[in-house]
Short mmCIF file of C-alpha atoms in Angstrom, two decimals:
data_model
loop_
_atom_site.label_atom_id
_atom_site.label_comp_id
_atom_site.label_asym_id
_atom_site.label_seq_id
_atom_site.Cartn_x
_atom_site.Cartn_y
_atom_site.Cartn_z
CA UNK A 1 0.17 -0.23 0.00
CA UNK A 2 0.77 4.03 -0.39
CA UNK A 3 0.66 7.31 1.76
CA UNK A 4 -1.46 9.50 0.05
CA UNK A 5 -0.50 12.70 1.14
CA UNK A 6 -3.62 14.98 -0.51
CA UNK A 7 -6.31 12.45 0.94
CA UNK A 8 -8.69 15.43 1.27
CA UNK A 9 -9.03 15.86 -2.12
CA UNK A 10 -7.79 12.33 -3.37
CA UNK A 11 -9.43 9.55 -1.35
CA UNK A 12 -12.56 8.64 -1.64
CA UNK A 13 -15.53 8.66 1.08
CA UNK A 14 -18.14 6.75 1.99
CA UNK A 15 -21.20 7.85 3.00
CA UNK A 16 -22.28 7.00 6.61
CA UNK A 17 -25.68 6.14 7.37
CA UNK A 18 -25.90 6.98 10.87
CA UNK A 19 -24.45 10.53 11.55
CA UNK A 20 -23.78 12.11 14.56
CA UNK A 21 -27.70 14.21 15.81
CA UNK A 22 -29.19 11.94 13.64
CA UNK A 23 -31.29 9.31 15.48
CA UNK A 24 -31.12 6.07 14.37
CA UNK A 25 -34.51 4.61 12.50
CA UNK A 26 -36.98 2.34 14.64
CA UNK A 27 -37.75 -1.09 14.00
CA UNK A 28 -41.16 -0.22 12.76
CA UNK A 29 -43.76 -2.63 12.60
CA UNK A 30 -43.69 -6.85 11.62
CA UNK A 31 -45.16 -5.26 8.26
CA UNK A 32 -42.62 -2.75 7.60
CA UNK A 33 -39.07 -3.62 9.42
CA UNK A 34 -39.14 -7.14 9.66
CA UNK A 35 -39.45 -7.79 13.50
CA UNK A 36 -38.81 -11.10 15.23
CA UNK A 37 -42.19 -13.19 16.37
CA UNK A 38 -41.26 -14.01 19.93
CA UNK A 39 -44.39 -15.50 20.90
CA UNK A 40 -46.57 -18.62 20.16
CA UNK A 41 -46.02 -21.31 17.95
CA UNK A 42 -48.26 -23.96 16.69
CA UNK A 43 -49.54 -26.00 20.41
CA UNK A 44 -47.53 -28.07 20.96
CA UNK A 45 -45.17 -28.90 18.00
CA UNK A 46 -41.67 -28.97 17.32
CA UNK A 47 -40.05 -26.46 16.05
CA UNK A 48 -36.85 -26.32 13.79
CA UNK A 49 -35.33 -22.76 13.15
CA UNK A 50 -32.84 -21.67 9.83
CA UNK A 51 -29.78 -22.10 12.74
CA UNK A 52 -28.50 -24.15 14.97
CA UNK A 53 -30.09 -25.06 18.39
CA UNK A 54 -28.70 -21.93 21.14
CA UNK A 55 -27.34 -19.39 17.98
CA UNK A 56 -27.93 -15.99 19.86
CA UNK A 57 -30.75 -14.07 19.31
CA UNK A 58 -30.24 -10.84 16.84
CA UNK A 59 -30.94 -8.31 19.32
CA UNK A 60 -30.58 -9.89 21.96
CA UNK A 61 -31.02 -8.31 25.52
CA UNK A 62 -33.39 -5.84 24.14
CA UNK A 63 -36.50 -5.49 26.46
CA UNK A 64 -39.09 -5.94 23.96
CA UNK A 65 -37.44 -9.13 22.83
CA UNK A 66 -37.67 -10.84 26.24
CA UNK A 67 -39.53 -13.45 25.18
CA UNK A 68 -37.42 -14.62 22.56
CA UNK A 69 -35.07 -15.66 24.92
CA UNK A 70 -31.14 -14.98 24.91
CA UNK A 71 -30.61 -17.77 21.96
CA UNK A 72 -32.49 -19.82 19.57
CA UNK A 73 -34.45 -22.86 20.41
CA UNK A 74 -34.63 -25.32 17.51
CA UNK A 75 -35.83 -29.07 17.82
CA UNK A 76 -33.84 -30.27 14.65
CA UNK A 77 -31.18 -29.11 12.03
CA UNK A 78 -31.11 -27.04 8.84
CA UNK A 79 -28.70 -27.55 6.41
CA UNK A 80 -27.82 -25.44 2.64
CA UNK A 81 -26.81 -26.70 -0.36
CA UNK A 82 -24.93 -24.82 -2.94
CA UNK A 83 -23.38 -25.99 -6.94
CA UNK A 84 -20.07 -24.96 -7.46
CA UNK A 85 -19.33 -23.44 -11.03
CA UNK A 86 -17.02 -23.94 -13.34
CA UNK A 87 -14.05 -22.72 -11.35
CA UNK A 88 -15.21 -24.06 -7.73
CA UNK A 89 -16.41 -21.06 -6.83
CA UNK A 90 -19.90 -20.72 -4.85
CA UNK A 91 -21.56 -17.83 -6.35
CA UNK A 92 -25.12 -18.20 -4.61
CA UNK A 93 -23.48 -17.84 -1.20
CA UNK A 94 -22.90 -13.73 -2.14
CA UNK A 95 -26.90 -13.44 -2.79
CA UNK A 96 -28.08 -15.15 0.28
CA UNK A 97 -28.68 -12.79 3.40
CA UNK A 98 -29.88 -13.26 6.41
CA UNK A 99 -32.12 -10.44 8.68
CA UNK A 100 -32.72 -10.60 12.23
CA UNK A 101 -36.41 -10.92 11.60
CA UNK A 102 -39.07 -13.98 11.55
CA UNK A 103 -39.77 -16.42 14.22
CA UNK A 104 -37.18 -16.09 17.00
CA UNK A 105 -35.59 -13.62 15.05
CA UNK A 106 -33.23 -15.83 12.31
CA UNK A 107 -34.27 -16.38 8.64
CA UNK A 108 -32.40 -16.82 5.19
CA UNK A 109 -33.68 -14.82 2.52
CA UNK A 110 -32.48 -14.94 -1.70
CA UNK A 111 -34.16 -14.65 -5.21
CA UNK A 112 -36.18 -16.76 -6.96
CA UNK A 113 -34.25 -18.62 -10.00
CA UNK A 114 -35.67 -20.44 -13.29
CA UNK A 115 -32.61 -22.48 -15.18
CA UNK A 116 -32.32 -19.38 -17.07
CA UNK A 117 -31.35 -17.45 -14.72
CA UNK A 118 -28.16 -19.92 -13.05
CA UNK A 119 -31.42 -21.48 -11.12
CA UNK A 120 -32.57 -25.49 -11.74
CA UNK A 121 -30.67 -28.25 -10.94
CA UNK A 122 -26.66 -28.04 -10.52
CA UNK A 123 -26.83 -24.17 -11.28
CA UNK A 124 -24.44 -22.29 -9.87
CA UNK A 125 -27.03 -19.48 -8.45
CA UNK A 126 -29.64 -22.88 -6.90
CA UNK A 127 -29.85 -22.62 -3.40
CA UNK A 128 -31.77 -25.62 -1.60
CA UNK A 129 -32.19 -25.64 2.16
CA UNK A 130 -32.80 -28.57 4.07
CA UNK A 131 -34.78 -28.93 7.85
CA UNK A 132 -34.89 -32.52 9.73
CA UNK A 133 -36.65 -32.85 12.55
CA UNK A 134 -34.64 -34.76 15.31
CA UNK A 135 -37.14 -37.55 16.21
CA UNK A 136 -39.84 -39.33 14.41
CA UNK A 137 -43.43 -39.20 14.35
CA UNK A 138 -46.42 -40.76 12.90
CA UNK A 139 -49.44 -38.56 11.88
CA UNK A 140 -48.54 -34.35 12.10
CA UNK A 141 -49.35 -31.22 10.90
CA UNK A 142 -46.35 -29.41 8.90
CA UNK A 143 -46.15 -24.99 9.24
CA UNK A 144 -43.80 -22.95 7.72
CA UNK A 145 -43.42 -19.92 8.87
CA UNK A 146 -42.88 -16.61 6.55
CA UNK A 147 -40.86 -13.76 7.74
CA UNK A 148 -43.21 -10.13 7.02
CA UNK A 149 -40.66 -9.14 4.59
CA UNK A 150 -37.62 -10.59 2.21
CA UNK A 151 -40.11 -12.99 0.22
CA UNK A 152 -42.29 -12.32 -1.94
CA UNK A 153 -42.37 -15.10 -4.42
CA UNK A 154 -45.99 -16.84 -4.87
CA UNK A 155 -44.15 -19.97 -5.77
CA UNK A 156 -42.20 -21.41 -2.93
CA UNK A 157 -42.41 -25.38 -3.51
CA UNK A 158 -41.81 -27.28 -0.18
CA UNK A 159 -41.09 -30.98 -0.17
CA UNK A 160 -42.07 -32.86 2.25
CA UNK A 161 -39.59 -35.92 2.80
CA UNK A 162 -40.58 -39.05 5.02
CA UNK A 163 -44.14 -39.54 4.71
CA UNK A 164 -45.92 -41.58 2.09
CA UNK A 165 -48.02 -39.38 0.55
CA UNK A 166 -47.81 -39.73 -3.46
CA UNK A 167 -47.44 -35.70 -3.71
CA UNK A 168 -45.40 -34.45 -1.30
CA UNK A 169 -45.10 -30.75 -2.73
CA UNK A 170 -46.54 -27.79 -1.15
CA UNK A 171 -47.14 -24.72 -3.10
CA UNK A 172 -47.14 -21.38 -1.04
CA UNK A 173 -47.77 -17.66 -1.51
CA UNK A 174 -45.15 -16.75 0.81
CA UNK A 175 -46.04 -13.15 1.20
CA UNK A 176 -48.36 -13.92 3.57
CA UNK A 177 -46.15 -13.62 6.34
CA UNK A 178 -47.33 -15.78 9.87
CA UNK A 179 -47.00 -19.28 10.15
CA UNK A 180 -49.42 -21.90 7.08
CA UNK A 181 -49.87 -24.93 6.95
CA UNK A 182 -48.92 -27.34 4.24
CA UNK A 183 -50.98 -30.11 5.64
CA UNK A 184 -51.33 -33.33 7.72
CA UNK A 185 -48.78 -35.86 6.96
CA UNK A 186 -48.26 -39.59 7.80
CA UNK A 187 -44.55 -39.93 7.99
CA UNK A 188 -42.96 -43.59 8.18
CA UNK A 189 -39.45 -42.04 7.81
CA UNK A 190 -37.13 -39.14 9.25
CA UNK A 191 -39.43 -35.68 9.03
CA UNK A 192 -37.91 -33.19 6.50
CA UNK A 193 -38.94 -30.39 4.30
CA UNK A 194 -36.92 -28.95 1.76
CA UNK A 195 -36.91 -25.64 -0.07
CA UNK A 196 -35.30 -24.59 -2.95
CA UNK A 197 -34.91 -21.02 -4.33
CA UNK A 198 -35.94 -22.57 -8.23
CA UNK A 199 -39.16 -21.69 -8.96
CA UNK A 200 -40.81 -21.49 -12.79
CA UNK A 201 -41.54 -17.41 -12.55
CA UNK A 202 -37.67 -16.98 -11.04
CA UNK A 203 -35.83 -13.98 -12.76
CA UNK A 204 -34.18 -13.20 -9.97
CA UNK A 205 -36.80 -10.54 -9.21
CA UNK A 206 -38.54 -11.91 -6.14
CA UNK A 207 -37.35 -12.73 -2.61
CA UNK A 208 -37.84 -16.28 -1.07
CA UNK A 209 -37.08 -17.15 2.15
CA UNK A 210 -36.23 -19.91 4.92
CA UNK A 211 -37.38 -19.41 8.03
CA UNK A 212 -38.61 -21.97 10.84
CA UNK A 213 -40.65 -25.34 10.48
CA UNK A 214 -43.34 -26.64 12.58
CA UNK A 215 -44.08 -30.14 13.31
CA UNK A 216 -47.20 -30.74 14.79
CA UNK A 217 -47.71 -34.23 16.24
CA UNK A 218 -51.43 -35.79 15.81
CA UNK A 219 -53.18 -38.31 17.07
CA UNK A 220 -54.47 -39.66 13.56
CA UNK A 221 -55.70 -38.75 10.37
CA UNK A 222 -57.89 -36.19 9.86
CA UNK A 223 -61.56 -36.91 9.51
CA UNK A 224 -61.67 -34.23 6.88
CA UNK A 225 -59.29 -33.66 4.38
CA UNK A 226 -60.76 -30.62 2.01
CA UNK A 227 -59.39 -28.41 -0.84
CA UNK A 228 -61.26 -25.22 -2.52
CA UNK A 229 -60.77 -24.96 -5.74
CA UNK A 230 -62.11 -22.81 -8.25
CA UNK A 231 -62.64 -19.25 -9.58
CA UNK A 232 -64.39 -16.38 -8.49
CA UNK A 233 -67.88 -18.10 -6.93
CA UNK A 234 -65.36 -20.12 -5.25
CA UNK A 235 -62.56 -17.88 -4.10
CA UNK A 236 -65.26 -15.18 -2.35
CA UNK A 237 -64.90 -12.06 -5.28
CA UNK A 238 -67.34 -9.51 -3.55
CA UNK A 239 -67.84 -11.41 -0.64
CA UNK A 240 -66.05 -8.83 1.54
CA UNK A 241 -66.43 -5.21 3.31
CA UNK A 242 -65.74 -2.77 0.66
CA UNK A 243 -61.84 -2.19 0.11
CA UNK A 244 -61.56 -5.74 0.36
CA UNK A 245 -61.15 -5.85 4.32
CA UNK A 246 -61.80 -9.86 4.87
CA UNK A 247 -59.80 -10.66 1.54
CA UNK A 248 -55.89 -12.67 2.43
CA UNK A 249 -54.05 -9.95 1.92
CA UNK A 250 -51.36 -11.51 -0.42
CA UNK A 251 -54.39 -12.71 -2.73
CA UNK A 252 -55.00 -9.10 -3.43
CA UNK A 253 -51.49 -7.48 -3.92
CA UNK A 254 -51.47 -4.40 -5.89
CA UNK A 255 -47.48 -3.25 -6.57
CA UNK A 256 -48.82 -0.15 -9.13
CA UNK A 257 -44.34 -0.06 -10.38
CA UNK A 258 -44.56 -3.60 -11.44
CA UNK A 259 -47.66 -5.33 -12.83
CA UNK A 260 -45.59 -8.66 -12.17
CA UNK A 261 -46.37 -8.22 -8.61
CA UNK A 262 -50.03 -7.68 -8.82
CA UNK A 263 -52.68 -10.62 -7.12
CA UNK A 264 -56.57 -10.21 -8.20
CA UNK A 265 -57.03 -14.40 -6.89
CA UNK A 266 -58.84 -12.50 -3.91
CA UNK A 267 -59.26 -15.49 -1.32
CA UNK A 268 -61.69 -14.66 1.24
CA UNK A 269 -61.99 -15.14 4.69
CA UNK A 270 -66.18 -15.44 4.20
CA UNK A 271 -66.13 -17.83 1.28
CA UNK A 272 -68.72 -20.27 1.15
CA UNK A 273 -66.53 -23.11 1.24
CA UNK A 274 -65.40 -21.37 4.34
CA UNK A 275 -68.87 -20.34 5.57
CA UNK A 276 -70.23 -24.48 5.70
CA UNK A 277 -70.23 -26.52 8.56
CA UNK A 278 -69.61 -29.95 7.97
CA UNK A 279 -72.54 -32.71 9.23
CA UNK A 280 -71.95 -33.53 12.94
CA UNK A 281 -70.13 -30.40 13.86
CA UNK A 282 -71.18 -27.21 15.35
CA UNK A 283 -67.74 -25.03 14.45
CA UNK A 284 -67.59 -23.85 10.09
CA UNK A 285 -65.12 -24.95 8.16
CA UNK A 286 -63.20 -22.24 8.06
CA UNK A 287 -63.46 -21.53 12.02
CA UNK A 288 -62.03 -25.83 12.14
CA UNK A 289 -59.25 -24.39 10.05
CA UNK A 290 -57.64 -21.24 11.14
CA UNK A 291 -57.65 -22.68 15.25
CA UNK A 292 -55.67 -26.15 13.76
CA UNK A 293 -59.05 -28.58 14.56
CA UNK A 294 -56.98 -31.99 14.81
CA UNK A 295 -59.87 -33.38 12.67
CA UNK A 296 -59.61 -30.60 9.83
CA UNK A 297 -56.74 -30.15 6.97
CA UNK A 298 -58.41 -27.58 5.00
CA UNK A 299 -56.60 -26.20 1.85
CA UNK A 300 -58.23 -22.72 -0.17
CA UNK A 301 -56.52 -22.00 -3.63
CA UNK A 302 -59.60 -20.72 -5.75
CA UNK A 303 -58.70 -17.51 -7.45
CA UNK A 304 -60.60 -15.29 -9.15
CA UNK A 305 -61.25 -15.35 -13.33
CA UNK A 306 -59.73 -18.69 -13.55
CA UNK A 307 -61.23 -21.43 -16.30
CA UNK A 308 -60.29 -24.50 -16.52
CA UNK A 309 -57.13 -24.24 -18.38
CA UNK A 310 -56.46 -21.68 -16.05
CA UNK A 311 -56.69 -24.31 -12.75
CA UNK A 312 -54.99 -27.31 -15.29
CA UNK A 313 -52.30 -25.53 -16.81
CA UNK A 314 -51.65 -21.45 -17.44
CA UNK A 315 -52.16 -20.08 -13.15
CA UNK A 316 -52.82 -17.06 -12.52
CA UNK A 317 -51.36 -14.06 -10.85
CA UNK A 318 -48.06 -15.56 -10.74
CA UNK A 319 -50.12 -18.77 -8.55
CA UNK A 320 -49.18 -22.71 -9.86
CA UNK A 321 -51.57 -23.67 -11.72
CA UNK A 322 -54.32 -25.24 -9.27
CA UNK A 323 -54.07 -28.73 -9.65
CA UNK A 324 -50.42 -28.32 -9.33
CA UNK A 325 -50.50 -26.77 -5.87
CA UNK A 326 -49.75 -30.09 -4.43
CA UNK A 327 -53.20 -29.74 -1.57
CA UNK A 328 -55.02 -32.76 -3.41
CA UNK A 329 -53.87 -36.31 -2.83
CA UNK A 330 -54.90 -40.03 -1.02
CA UNK A 331 -55.89 -38.68 2.64
CA UNK A 332 -58.17 -35.60 0.69
CA UNK A 333 -61.70 -36.24 1.38
CA UNK A 334 -63.45 -33.49 -0.14
CA UNK A 335 -63.09 -30.94 -3.03
CA UNK A 336 -65.50 -28.03 -3.64
CA UNK A 337 -65.37 -26.57 -6.76
CA UNK A 338 -66.96 -23.64 -9.44
CA UNK A 339 -65.98 -23.66 -12.82
CA UNK A 340 -67.43 -22.71 -16.31
CA UNK A 341 -68.80 -19.50 -16.15
CA UNK A 342 -65.53 -17.98 -17.18
CA UNK A 343 -65.16 -21.16 -19.85
CA UNK A 344 -68.80 -19.40 -20.76
CA UNK A 345 -67.88 -16.69 -21.48
CA UNK A 346 -70.58 -14.85 -19.35
CA UNK A 347 -68.12 -11.46 -18.56
CA UNK A 348 -67.97 -11.33 -21.73
CA UNK A 349 -71.78 -11.38 -22.74
CA UNK A 350 -72.76 -9.32 -19.54
CA UNK A 351 -70.57 -6.90 -21.10
CA UNK A 352 -73.10 -7.18 -24.56
CA UNK A 353 -76.14 -7.00 -22.50
CA UNK A 354 -75.12 -3.79 -20.13
CA UNK A 355 -74.78 -0.83 -21.73
CA UNK A 356 -71.95 -0.29 -20.60
CA UNK A 357 -70.00 2.47 -21.23
CA UNK A 358 -71.84 2.82 -24.79
CA UNK A 359 -74.58 1.83 -25.58
CA UNK A 360 -74.74 -1.68 -27.74
CA UNK A 361 -77.67 -1.38 -31.15
CA UNK A 362 -78.62 -4.97 -30.85
CA UNK A 363 -80.08 -6.96 -28.23
CA UNK A 364 -77.52 -9.61 -26.52
CA UNK A 365 -78.87 -12.36 -28.16
CA UNK A 366 -77.97 -11.23 -31.20
CA UNK A 367 -74.46 -9.65 -30.61
CA UNK A 368 -71.24 -11.59 -31.41
CA UNK A 369 -68.23 -12.45 -29.80
CA UNK A 370 -64.69 -13.36 -31.06
CA UNK A 371 -63.88 -16.94 -31.31
CA UNK A 372 -61.62 -18.75 -29.18
CA UNK A 373 -60.40 -22.40 -28.68
CA UNK A 374 -62.10 -24.00 -25.37
CA UNK A 375 -58.93 -25.76 -24.39
CA UNK A 376 -57.10 -22.20 -24.75
CA UNK A 377 -58.73 -19.32 -24.13
CA UNK A 378 -56.83 -18.06 -27.42
CA UNK A 379 -58.96 -16.38 -30.10
CA UNK A 380 -59.57 -18.00 -33.59
CA UNK A 381 -60.40 -17.14 -36.81
CA UNK A 382 -63.86 -15.25 -37.26
CA UNK A 383 -66.88 -14.43 -34.45
CA UNK A 384 -69.65 -16.89 -32.88
CA UNK A 385 -71.91 -15.42 -34.78
CA UNK A 386 -75.56 -14.63 -32.84
CA UNK A 387 -74.84 -15.35 -29.65
CA UNK A 388 -78.55 -17.61 -28.87
CA UNK A 389 -77.68 -19.89 -32.16
CA UNK A 390 -73.76 -20.41 -30.55
CA UNK A 391 -74.32 -20.69 -26.89
CA UNK A 392 -76.24 -24.28 -26.50
CA UNK A 393 -73.48 -25.49 -28.55
CA UNK A 394 -70.64 -24.02 -27.08
CA UNK A 395 -71.87 -24.94 -23.52
CA UNK A 396 -71.98 -28.64 -24.36
CA UNK A 397 -69.23 -28.96 -26.64
CA UNK A 398 -66.59 -26.77 -25.52
CA UNK A 399 -67.29 -26.20 -21.49
CA UNK A 400 -68.77 -29.73 -21.05
CA UNK A 401 -65.81 -31.49 -21.92
CA UNK A 402 -63.24 -29.30 -20.32
CA UNK A 403 -64.76 -29.17 -16.89
CA UNK A 404 -65.07 -33.00 -17.09
CA UNK A 405 -61.19 -33.07 -17.98
CA UNK A 406 -61.05 -31.00 -14.69
CA UNK A 407 -62.80 -33.12 -13.20
CA UNK A 408 -61.12 -36.51 -13.97
CA UNK A 409 -57.61 -33.99 -13.16
CA UNK A 410 -58.81 -33.68 -9.57
CA UNK A 411 -59.76 -37.13 -8.94
CA UNK A 412 -56.41 -38.16 -10.28
CA UNK A 413 -54.36 -36.62 -7.95
CA UNK A 414 -57.02 -37.19 -4.72
CA UNK A 415 -58.73 -40.61 -6.04
CA UNK A 416 -60.52 -40.83 -2.57
CA UNK A 417 -62.55 -37.70 -2.70
CA UNK A 418 -65.55 -36.33 -3.24
CA UNK A 419 -65.56 -33.51 -5.65
CA UNK A 420 -68.36 -31.26 -5.24
CA UNK A 421 -69.10 -28.93 -8.36
CA UNK A 422 -71.21 -26.12 -7.57
CA UNK A 423 -73.47 -24.40 -10.11
CA UNK A 424 -74.36 -20.52 -10.92
CA UNK A 425 -77.63 -18.52 -9.78
CA UNK A 426 -79.43 -16.71 -12.06
CA UNK A 427 -77.83 -13.62 -11.95
CA UNK A 428 -80.87 -11.58 -11.92
CA UNK A 429 -84.31 -11.10 -10.89
CA UNK A 430 -86.97 -11.15 -13.58
CA UNK A 431 -88.00 -7.54 -11.97
CA UNK A 432 -84.35 -6.08 -13.19
CA UNK A 433 -84.94 -2.26 -12.97
CA UNK A 434 -82.58 -1.20 -9.91
CA UNK A 435 -80.34 -2.17 -12.94
CA UNK A 436 -78.99 1.59 -14.42
CA UNK A 437 -78.79 0.71 -18.10
CA UNK A 438 -80.22 -2.88 -17.77
CA UNK A 439 -81.33 -4.66 -21.11
CA UNK A 440 -84.78 -5.69 -22.41
CA UNK A 441 -86.85 -8.57 -20.74
CA UNK A 442 -85.90 -10.26 -23.47
CA UNK A 443 -81.93 -10.04 -22.49
CA UNK A 444 -82.62 -10.75 -19.03
CA UNK A 445 -85.11 -13.99 -19.51
CA UNK A 446 -82.06 -15.09 -22.37
CA UNK A 447 -78.99 -14.64 -19.29
CA UNK A 448 -81.56 -16.46 -17.43
CA UNK A 449 -81.60 -19.28 -19.66
CA UNK A 450 -78.26 -19.50 -20.07
CA UNK A 451 -77.69 -19.77 -16.73
CA UNK A 452 -80.30 -22.44 -16.55
CA UNK A 453 -78.59 -24.38 -20.03
CA UNK A 454 -74.58 -24.03 -18.19
CA UNK A 455 -76.73 -25.69 -15.27
CA UNK A 456 -78.03 -28.66 -16.85
CA UNK A 457 -74.37 -29.36 -18.65
CA UNK A 458 -72.28 -29.03 -15.56
CA UNK A 459 -74.55 -31.72 -14.31
CA UNK A 460 -74.16 -33.83 -17.24
CA UNK A 461 -69.93 -33.16 -16.97
CA UNK A 462 -70.33 -34.72 -13.13
CA UNK A 463 -72.46 -38.08 -14.51
CA UNK A 464 -69.82 -38.29 -17.08
CA UNK A 465 -66.92 -37.90 -14.75
CA UNK A 466 -68.31 -40.72 -12.57
CA UNK A 467 -69.98 -41.40 -9.37
CA UNK A 468 -67.41 -39.72 -7.64
CA UNK A 469 -68.10 -36.29 -8.78
CA UNK A 470 -71.52 -34.35 -6.88
CA UNK A 471 -73.06 -31.31 -9.07
CA UNK A 472 -74.75 -28.77 -6.58
CA UNK A 473 -77.14 -26.28 -7.47
CA UNK A 474 -77.68 -22.99 -6.45
CA UNK A 475 -80.01 -21.48 -8.22
CA UNK A 476 -83.30 -22.00 -5.89
CA UNK A 477 -81.68 -20.56 -3.02
CA UNK A 478 -80.80 -17.45 -4.55
CA UNK A 479 -84.57 -17.35 -6.44
CA UNK A 480 -85.82 -13.69 -5.34
CA UNK A 481 -82.89 -13.06 -3.72
CA UNK A 482 -80.46 -12.03 -6.99
CA UNK A 483 -79.95 -8.71 -7.97
CA UNK A 484 -82.44 -6.93 -7.47
CA UNK A 485 -83.70 -8.92 -5.31
CA UNK A 486 -85.64 -8.40 -1.78
CA UNK A 487 -82.80 -9.02 0.68
CA UNK A 488 -80.41 -8.78 -2.56
CA UNK A 489 -77.32 -11.13 -2.49
CA UNK A 490 -75.17 -11.01 -5.57
CA UNK A 491 -73.87 -7.25 -6.50
CA UNK A 492 -74.94 -5.32 -9.55
CA UNK A 493 -72.81 -2.64 -10.84
CA UNK A 494 -69.72 -1.98 -8.16
CA UNK A 495 -68.25 1.24 -8.48
CA UNK A 496 -66.96 1.95 -5.26
CA UNK A 497 -65.35 0.40 -2.70
CA UNK A 498 -62.72 -1.06 -4.43
CA UNK A 499 -59.98 -4.18 -3.45
CA UNK A 500 -56.51 -3.40 -3.55
CA UNK A 501 -56.16 -5.25 -6.78
CA UNK A 502 -59.15 -4.08 -8.05
CA UNK A 503 -57.92 -1.14 -10.26
CA UNK A 504 -59.03 -1.06 -14.11
CA UNK A 505 -61.56 2.02 -12.93
CA UNK A 506 -63.25 3.19 -14.78
CA UNK A 507 -64.45 -0.24 -15.86
CA UNK A 508 -67.06 -1.57 -13.23
CA UNK A 509 -65.68 -3.31 -10.31
CA UNK A 510 -64.71 -7.27 -10.25
CA UNK A 511 -67.17 -7.99 -7.47
CA UNK A 512 -69.76 -7.09 -9.95
CA UNK A 513 -71.91 -9.73 -10.39
CA UNK A 514 -70.77 -11.79 -7.73
CA UNK A 515 -71.98 -12.83 -4.24
CA UNK A 516 -71.96 -10.80 -1.48
CA UNK A 517 -71.50 -12.24 1.93
CA UNK A 518 -74.90 -13.20 2.35
CA UNK A 519 -74.84 -14.69 -1.04
CA UNK A 520 -71.91 -16.79 -0.06
CA UNK A 521 -74.20 -17.96 3.55
CA UNK A 522 -76.43 -19.11 0.20
CA UNK A 523 -73.98 -21.18 -1.45
CA UNK A 524 -72.81 -22.46 2.23
CA UNK A 525 -76.44 -23.41 2.57
CA UNK A 526 -76.90 -25.33 -0.20
CA UNK A 527 -73.15 -27.69 0.33
CA UNK A 528 -74.72 -28.17 3.80
CA UNK A 529 -77.36 -29.39 2.27
CA UNK A 530 -75.74 -31.12 -0.47
CA UNK A 531 -73.76 -33.05 1.75
CA UNK A 532 -76.19 -33.96 4.29
CA UNK A 533 -78.10 -35.61 1.02
CA UNK A 534 -75.40 -37.52 -0.25
#
């Protein structure tokens, strides 16, 4: 080295973050600054931390972290695996970071990667983390703790090893935060959970985190293992207080700077699959799931806007396709599902029937749409011709086979489950004067008939699929209570009180023509009636 005599003018100078007389920033709130979670944990669970047992807690000694203790406790071990590059360097280690947040004040994070961004099998930026419990288990619920910062991916795929499950992978939205259940497993070997930063959308833009994993022993297999799938009628679109207060925030996320960050799946805590109560129980499915009831293993993957091909291969809002989330397995006892309305192109049809934003000069039964491929939704050549002539054939030859394909794909993964497919209500009452710019009586009658035709084809789809598939029909329960009904249980045209990720104004809100919380309750009533009858 050499001495620089004129350092004042020739040396570089770092920017000092904390300067004299400038207060150090506070830790803020858990939702902003990644504060640790020092309390709780699933009752009776053995928790494996992502650091060795006895690692000092970050911020050790701070009075407000007294519940964390001086060190992190762990009931097992955690191990990272890295891949060397061609020069025997471990590049991924430079992109791995640790923060004093999460459960116990310790977690790691890095960027997601696909094979094109140096991830994948053997990729130099691929990182695999493994939690191993230090004892054997029989039946247990496995939960992962997600920090409130440093984790955004919707494609974190955890693999549960040591179980007899035929589908051990579980996809998780890491932005959810807190404890999230991967499900209940029967362990026949050493309980182990693995997580890689390799994801299908891994362009090194989103963070993925390794926090704590909890193994909660159970006395046996839960009596009820339920997966709620499907479109907006299952996700609970519209079943929320204004502004989306009842939605799971990670499914109503809008980053105005990055379209990739938007999630519009809009899963609601008031969705009908959560409101319903199973025969023989006094608490709702949602209450049992939230309380980690040993008789319940419930998973909610429905997404607003889903069509059959979205569920099977495309996915939505950067979430993995519902069929690939991994929650369907040989232990699944019930699958609830609504799908077909978007395949039937109801939204496109309703736009033709309502004078928004400009009047349509012909009644909607005589309007036309561009043709699409029923298996992909992509536009093909030509138009449908008059909708009144096109719709019956489309529902029978296009939509029905797609529903059958979806039902069979579910059955392949959950062969012991009863699959309950729900229909759709007639959206508008015969007296429809409450809607501004409403279509003529002939249009309203045709729309109601179209709902009836779709119900017939959906019921036929369950018969085509097999005896394990059941159709439930909510139309009678909604009669007199649809749009313009009393009490009205379906939203008309919604303009105010949009959800966070419902940002297509001046177009009507996504809540339009969807059940209100009271409508979700009518759906729950119908499910309860169906299960009692079967």
